[in-house]
Coordinates of C-alpha atoms in Angstrom, one line a residue:
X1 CA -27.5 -42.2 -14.1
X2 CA -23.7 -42.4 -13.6
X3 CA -22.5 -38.9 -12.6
X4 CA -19.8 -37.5 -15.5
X5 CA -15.9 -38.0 -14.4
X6 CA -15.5 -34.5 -15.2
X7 CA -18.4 -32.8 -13.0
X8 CA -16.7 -29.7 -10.4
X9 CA -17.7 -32.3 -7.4
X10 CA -16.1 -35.5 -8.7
X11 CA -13.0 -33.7 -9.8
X12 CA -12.7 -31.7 -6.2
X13 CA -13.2 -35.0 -4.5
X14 CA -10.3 -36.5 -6.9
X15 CA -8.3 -33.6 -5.6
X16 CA -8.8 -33.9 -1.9
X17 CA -8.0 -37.7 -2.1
X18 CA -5.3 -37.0 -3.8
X19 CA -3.8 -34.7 -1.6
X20 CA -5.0 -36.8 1.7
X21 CA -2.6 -39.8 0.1
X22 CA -0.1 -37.7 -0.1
X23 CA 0.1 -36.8 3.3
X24 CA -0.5 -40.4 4.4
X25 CA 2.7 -41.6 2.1
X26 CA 4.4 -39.1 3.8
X27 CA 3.3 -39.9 7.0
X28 CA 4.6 -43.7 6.2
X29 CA 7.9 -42.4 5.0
X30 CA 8.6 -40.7 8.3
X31 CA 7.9 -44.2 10.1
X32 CA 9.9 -46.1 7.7
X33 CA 12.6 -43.9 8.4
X34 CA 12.1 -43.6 12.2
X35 CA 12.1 -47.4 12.2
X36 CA 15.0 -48.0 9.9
X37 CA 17.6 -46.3 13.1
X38 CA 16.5 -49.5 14.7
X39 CA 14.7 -52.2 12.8
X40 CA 16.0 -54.0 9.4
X41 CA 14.8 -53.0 6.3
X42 CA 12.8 -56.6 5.3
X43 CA 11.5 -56.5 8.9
X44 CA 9.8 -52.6 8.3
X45 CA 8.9 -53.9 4.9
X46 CA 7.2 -56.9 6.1
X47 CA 5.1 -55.0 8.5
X48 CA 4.3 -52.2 5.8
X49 CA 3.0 -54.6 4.0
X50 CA 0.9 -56.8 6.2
X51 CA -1.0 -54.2 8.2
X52 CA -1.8 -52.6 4.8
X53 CA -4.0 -55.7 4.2
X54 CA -6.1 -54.5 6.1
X55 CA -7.3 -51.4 3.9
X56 CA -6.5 -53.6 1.2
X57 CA -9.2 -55.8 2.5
X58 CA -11.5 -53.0 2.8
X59 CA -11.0 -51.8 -1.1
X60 CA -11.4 -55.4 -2.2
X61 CA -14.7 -55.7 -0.6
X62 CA -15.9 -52.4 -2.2
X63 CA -14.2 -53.2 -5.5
X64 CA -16.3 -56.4 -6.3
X65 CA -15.3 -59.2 -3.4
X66 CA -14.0 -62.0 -4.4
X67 CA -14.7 -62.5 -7.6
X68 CA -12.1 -59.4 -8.2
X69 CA -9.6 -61.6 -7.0
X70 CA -10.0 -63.6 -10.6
X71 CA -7.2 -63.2 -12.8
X72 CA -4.9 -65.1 -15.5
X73 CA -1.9 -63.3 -14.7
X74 CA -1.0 -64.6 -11.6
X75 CA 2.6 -64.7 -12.5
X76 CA 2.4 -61.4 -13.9
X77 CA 1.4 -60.0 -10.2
X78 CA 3.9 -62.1 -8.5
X79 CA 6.8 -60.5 -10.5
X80 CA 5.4 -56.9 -9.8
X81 CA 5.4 -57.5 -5.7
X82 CA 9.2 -58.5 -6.2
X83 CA 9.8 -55.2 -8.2
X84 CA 7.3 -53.6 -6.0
X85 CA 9.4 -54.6 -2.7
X86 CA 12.3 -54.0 -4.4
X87 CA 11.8 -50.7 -5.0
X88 CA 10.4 -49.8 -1.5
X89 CA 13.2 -51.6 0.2
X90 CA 15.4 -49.1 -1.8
X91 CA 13.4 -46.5 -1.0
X92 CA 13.1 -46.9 2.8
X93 CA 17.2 -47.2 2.9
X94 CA 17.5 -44.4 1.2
X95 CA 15.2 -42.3 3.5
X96 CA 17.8 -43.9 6.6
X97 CA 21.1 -42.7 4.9
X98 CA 19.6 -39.5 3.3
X99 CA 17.4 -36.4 4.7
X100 CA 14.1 -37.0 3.9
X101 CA 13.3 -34.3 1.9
X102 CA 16.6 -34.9 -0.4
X103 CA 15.4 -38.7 -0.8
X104 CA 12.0 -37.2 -1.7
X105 CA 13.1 -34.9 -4.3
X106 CA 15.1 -38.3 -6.2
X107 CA 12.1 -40.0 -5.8
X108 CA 10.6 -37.4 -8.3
X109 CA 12.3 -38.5 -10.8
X110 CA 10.6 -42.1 -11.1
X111 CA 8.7 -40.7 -14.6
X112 CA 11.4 -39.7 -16.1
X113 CA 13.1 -43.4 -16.1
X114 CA 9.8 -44.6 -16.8
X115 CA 9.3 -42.5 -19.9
X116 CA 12.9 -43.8 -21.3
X117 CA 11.8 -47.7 -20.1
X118 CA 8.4 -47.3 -22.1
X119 CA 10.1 -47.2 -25.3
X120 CA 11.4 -50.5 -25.2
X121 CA 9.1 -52.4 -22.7
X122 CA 5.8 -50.9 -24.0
X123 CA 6.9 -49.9 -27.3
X124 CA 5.4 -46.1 -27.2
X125 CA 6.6 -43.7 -29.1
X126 CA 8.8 -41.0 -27.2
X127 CA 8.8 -37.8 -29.2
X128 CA 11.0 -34.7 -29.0
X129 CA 9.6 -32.7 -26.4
X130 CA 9.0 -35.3 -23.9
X131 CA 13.0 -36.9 -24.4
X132 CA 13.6 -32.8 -24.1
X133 CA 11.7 -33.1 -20.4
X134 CA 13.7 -36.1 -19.8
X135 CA 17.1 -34.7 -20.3
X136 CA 16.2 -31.4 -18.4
X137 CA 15.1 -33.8 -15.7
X138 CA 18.2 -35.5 -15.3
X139 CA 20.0 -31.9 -15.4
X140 CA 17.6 -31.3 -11.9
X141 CA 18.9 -34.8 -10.7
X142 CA 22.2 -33.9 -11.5
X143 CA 21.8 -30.9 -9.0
X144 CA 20.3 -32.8 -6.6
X145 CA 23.0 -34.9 -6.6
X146 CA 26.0 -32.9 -7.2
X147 CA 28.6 -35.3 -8.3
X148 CA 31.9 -34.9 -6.9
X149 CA 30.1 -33.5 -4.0
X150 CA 29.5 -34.3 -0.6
X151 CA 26.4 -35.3 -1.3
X152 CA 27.4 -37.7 -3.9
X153 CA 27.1 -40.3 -1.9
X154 CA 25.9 -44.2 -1.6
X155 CA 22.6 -42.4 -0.3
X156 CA 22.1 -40.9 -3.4
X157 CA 22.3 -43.7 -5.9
X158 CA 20.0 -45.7 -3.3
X159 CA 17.5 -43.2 -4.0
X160 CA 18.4 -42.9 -7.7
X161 CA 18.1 -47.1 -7.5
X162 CA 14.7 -46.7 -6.0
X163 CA 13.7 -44.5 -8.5
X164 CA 14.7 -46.7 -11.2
X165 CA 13.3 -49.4 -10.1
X166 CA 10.1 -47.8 -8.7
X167 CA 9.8 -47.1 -12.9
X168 CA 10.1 -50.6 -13.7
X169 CA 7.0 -51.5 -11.3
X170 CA 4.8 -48.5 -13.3
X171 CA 5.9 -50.4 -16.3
X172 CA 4.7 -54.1 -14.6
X173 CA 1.5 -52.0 -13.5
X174 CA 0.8 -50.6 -16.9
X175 CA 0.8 -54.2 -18.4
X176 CA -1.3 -55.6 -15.9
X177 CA -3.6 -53.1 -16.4
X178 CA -4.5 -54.2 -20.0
X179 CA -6.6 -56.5 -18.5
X180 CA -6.6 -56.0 -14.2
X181 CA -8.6 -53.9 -12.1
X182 CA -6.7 -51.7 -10.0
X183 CA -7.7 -53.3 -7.0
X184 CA -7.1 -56.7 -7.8
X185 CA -3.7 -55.2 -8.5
X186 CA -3.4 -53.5 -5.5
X187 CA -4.6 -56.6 -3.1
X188 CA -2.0 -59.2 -4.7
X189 CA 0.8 -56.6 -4.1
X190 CA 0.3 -56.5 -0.9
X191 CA -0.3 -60.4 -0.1
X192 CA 3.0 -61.4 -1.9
X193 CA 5.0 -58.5 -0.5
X194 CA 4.2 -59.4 2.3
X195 CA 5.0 -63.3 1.9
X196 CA 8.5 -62.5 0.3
X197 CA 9.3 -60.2 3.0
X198 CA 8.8 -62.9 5.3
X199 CA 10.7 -65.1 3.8
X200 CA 13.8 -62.9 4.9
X201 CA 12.8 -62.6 8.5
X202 CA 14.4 -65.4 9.5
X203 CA 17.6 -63.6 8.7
X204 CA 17.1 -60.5 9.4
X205 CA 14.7 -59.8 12.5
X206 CA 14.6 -57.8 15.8
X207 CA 12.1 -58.6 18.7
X208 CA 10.0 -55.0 18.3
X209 CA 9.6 -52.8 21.4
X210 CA 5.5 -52.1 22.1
X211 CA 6.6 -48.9 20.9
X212 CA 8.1 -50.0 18.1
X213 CA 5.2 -52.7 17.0
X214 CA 2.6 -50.0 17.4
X215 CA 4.7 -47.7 15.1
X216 CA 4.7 -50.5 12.1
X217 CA 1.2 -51.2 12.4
X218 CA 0.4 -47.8 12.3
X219 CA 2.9 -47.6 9.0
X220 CA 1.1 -49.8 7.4
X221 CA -2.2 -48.8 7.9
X222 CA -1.5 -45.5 6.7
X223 CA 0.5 -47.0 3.6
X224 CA -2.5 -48.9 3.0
X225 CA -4.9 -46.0 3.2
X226 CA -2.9 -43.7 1.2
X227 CA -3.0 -46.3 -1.8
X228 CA -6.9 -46.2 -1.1
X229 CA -7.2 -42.9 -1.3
X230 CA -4.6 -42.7 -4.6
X231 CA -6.9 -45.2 -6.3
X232 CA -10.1 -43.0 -5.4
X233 CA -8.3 -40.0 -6.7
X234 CA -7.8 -41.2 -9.9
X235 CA -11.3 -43.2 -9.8
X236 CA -12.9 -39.4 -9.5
X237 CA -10.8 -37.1 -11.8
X238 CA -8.5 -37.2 -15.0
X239 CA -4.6 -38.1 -14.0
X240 CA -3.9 -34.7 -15.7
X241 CA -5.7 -33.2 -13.4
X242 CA -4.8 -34.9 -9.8
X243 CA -1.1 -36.4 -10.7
X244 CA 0.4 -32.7 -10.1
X245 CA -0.8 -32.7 -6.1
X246 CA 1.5 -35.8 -6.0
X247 CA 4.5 -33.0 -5.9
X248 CA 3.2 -31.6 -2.7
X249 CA 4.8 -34.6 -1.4
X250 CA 8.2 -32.1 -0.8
X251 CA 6.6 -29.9 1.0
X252 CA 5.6 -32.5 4.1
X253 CA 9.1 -34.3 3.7
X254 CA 10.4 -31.2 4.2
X255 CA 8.3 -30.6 7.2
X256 CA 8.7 -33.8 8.8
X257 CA 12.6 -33.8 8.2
X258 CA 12.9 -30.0 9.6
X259 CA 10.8 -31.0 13.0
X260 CA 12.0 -34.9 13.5
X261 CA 15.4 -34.6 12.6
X262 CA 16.2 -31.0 12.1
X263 CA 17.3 -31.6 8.2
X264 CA 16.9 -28.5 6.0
X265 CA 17.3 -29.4 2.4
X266 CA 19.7 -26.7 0.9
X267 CA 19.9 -25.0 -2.4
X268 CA 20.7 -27.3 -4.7
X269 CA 17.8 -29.9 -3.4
X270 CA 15.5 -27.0 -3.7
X271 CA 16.5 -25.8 -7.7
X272 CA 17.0 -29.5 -8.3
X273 CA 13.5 -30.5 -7.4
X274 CA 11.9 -27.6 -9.0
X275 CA 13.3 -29.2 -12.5
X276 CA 12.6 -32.3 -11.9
X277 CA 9.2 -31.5 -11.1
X278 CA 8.5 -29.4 -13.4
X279 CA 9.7 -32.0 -16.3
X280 CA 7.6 -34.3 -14.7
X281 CA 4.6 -32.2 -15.5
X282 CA 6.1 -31.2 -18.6
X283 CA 6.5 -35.3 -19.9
X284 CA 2.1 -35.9 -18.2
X285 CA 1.1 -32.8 -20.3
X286 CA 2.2 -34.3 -23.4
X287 CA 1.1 -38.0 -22.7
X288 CA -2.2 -36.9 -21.9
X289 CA -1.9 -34.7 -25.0
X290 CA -0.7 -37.7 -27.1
X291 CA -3.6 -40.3 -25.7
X292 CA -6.2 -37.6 -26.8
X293 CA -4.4 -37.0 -30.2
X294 CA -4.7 -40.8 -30.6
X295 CA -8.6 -40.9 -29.9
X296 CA -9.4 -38.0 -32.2
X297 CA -9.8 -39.8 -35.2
X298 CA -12.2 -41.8 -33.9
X299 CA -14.3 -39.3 -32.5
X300 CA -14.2 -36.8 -35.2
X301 CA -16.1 -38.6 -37.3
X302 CA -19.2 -39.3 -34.7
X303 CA -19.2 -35.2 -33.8
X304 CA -19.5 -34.5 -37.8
X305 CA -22.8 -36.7 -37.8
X306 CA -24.3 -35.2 -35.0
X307 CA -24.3 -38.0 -32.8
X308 CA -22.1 -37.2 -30.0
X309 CA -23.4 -36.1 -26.1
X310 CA -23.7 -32.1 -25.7
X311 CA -20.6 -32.5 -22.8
X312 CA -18.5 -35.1 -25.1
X313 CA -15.2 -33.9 -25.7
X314 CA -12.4 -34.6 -28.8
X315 CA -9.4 -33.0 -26.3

């Protein structure tokens, strides 16, 4: 008997994943940043991405073997990795040119492009309160960015850039998964990040320091785990439930940047994040309301002749 999604232990299980990949991506932030003083960005990207085979490894084996590495979209995962690297190339430059915490807070607003970019990609249906969460959300960017200020700056529309395009590989996920498991997903991300990376090391490489080696490796390994344990998370419990812990993510940028580099995020970053945060929650509370809206009519009719489970539920 497969134990419901729902049951208190599966759902605190989702939880603690949840917030253990968070720490782990932020871990990997702080090394991509540390490393970006002194290594280039395809060179901290390549080794992201091919130490975090090895966990990738470890959730193919547990997600079916080989045979999980069947798929007819092969093209289709290729062109995700390139938007994929892309956006963490992006991201990783603007963690160098920005304090952490402020790059963090941009990075937030990743659902709020995606929510505009479903409309005519996915063709979903966008109504008024979630394009009202999407306009308060840019107001929180706005802040965060302050333009005409100092911190208007190339940093910022990195980040903003990263963002963007961080939407656009949600997008190539959500179309691959139609018909992919997540960790076949997952594995050919990695292997063709990692193969398009090192293209670009011929151009673009520095000799690593023991130091600096063990300091990649142990990026990518955590990189790796943290997308383990973001899988698991929302293997064990609704996204409704878990995507929220994803925001504690300021909290250890803020730590990091405060004891590594002594960056305090000021006012602005703090009220700007708190918007863009909370729209993100705002714009998941009504998708999840919407996708339950849309299986209603189908269940209705099975609870009205008795036939549905005593925990099934209509949402």
């Amino acid at each position: 008997m497969v134990a419901d999604s729902s049951s208190p232990d599966r759902v605190r299980s989702g939880i603690v994943s949840m917030l253990v990949s968070v720490l782990f991506f932020a871990v990997m932030n702080a090394l991509a940043k540390l490393l970006a003083a002194d290594y280039p960005l395809v060179e901290v990207a390549f080794f992201r991405s091919a130490f975090a085979l090895i966990p990738a490894a470890a959730m193919l084996a547990l997600g079916g073997g080989p045979k999980a590495l069947r798929t007819e979209h092969l093209f289709g995962h290729f062109w995700r990795a390139i938007i994929g690297l892309t956006s963490m190339i992006l991201l990783f430059l603007s963690y160098h040119l920005m304090p952490l915490a402020d790059a963090v807070a941009l990075s937030f607003s990743a659902p709020l492009f995606l929510t505009i970019l479903s409309v005519p990609l996915l063709g979903e249906r966008v109504g008024p309160y979630r394009w009202g969460a999407v306009a308060v959300g840019f107001v929180g960017v706005l802040i965060i960015v302050q333009p005409g200020g100092a911190m208007f700056n190339t940093g910022a529309l990195v980040g903003v850039g990263a963002a963007v395009s961080y939407a656009f590989a949600m997008i190539a996920i959500r179309q691959l998964g139609r018909t992919e498991a997540t960790v076949t997903t997952v594995f050919y991300f990695t292997v063709f990040s990692t193969l398009l990376s090192a293209l670009a090391l011929p151009f673009a490489w520095v000799t690593p320091s023991l130091h600096g080696f063990g300091l990649m490796a142990l990026m990518g390994l955590v990189g790796g785990g943290a997308q383990y344990f973001l899988t698991r998370a929302y293997v064990l419990a609704p996204a409704v439930v878990v995507s929220p812990f994803n925001y504690s993510g300021i909290l250890w940028a803020t730590l990091f940047g405060w004891l590594l580099w002594d960056d305090r995020p000021g006012v602005p970053v703090l009220v700007g994040a708190a918007i863009v945060i909370a729209s993100g929650l705002m714009i998941l509370y009504r998708e999840t309301r919407r996708r339950a809206e849309a299986v209603q009519p189908i269940v209705q009719p099975v609870a009205q002749a008795g036939l549905t489970r005593p925990d099934a539920r209509t949402g």
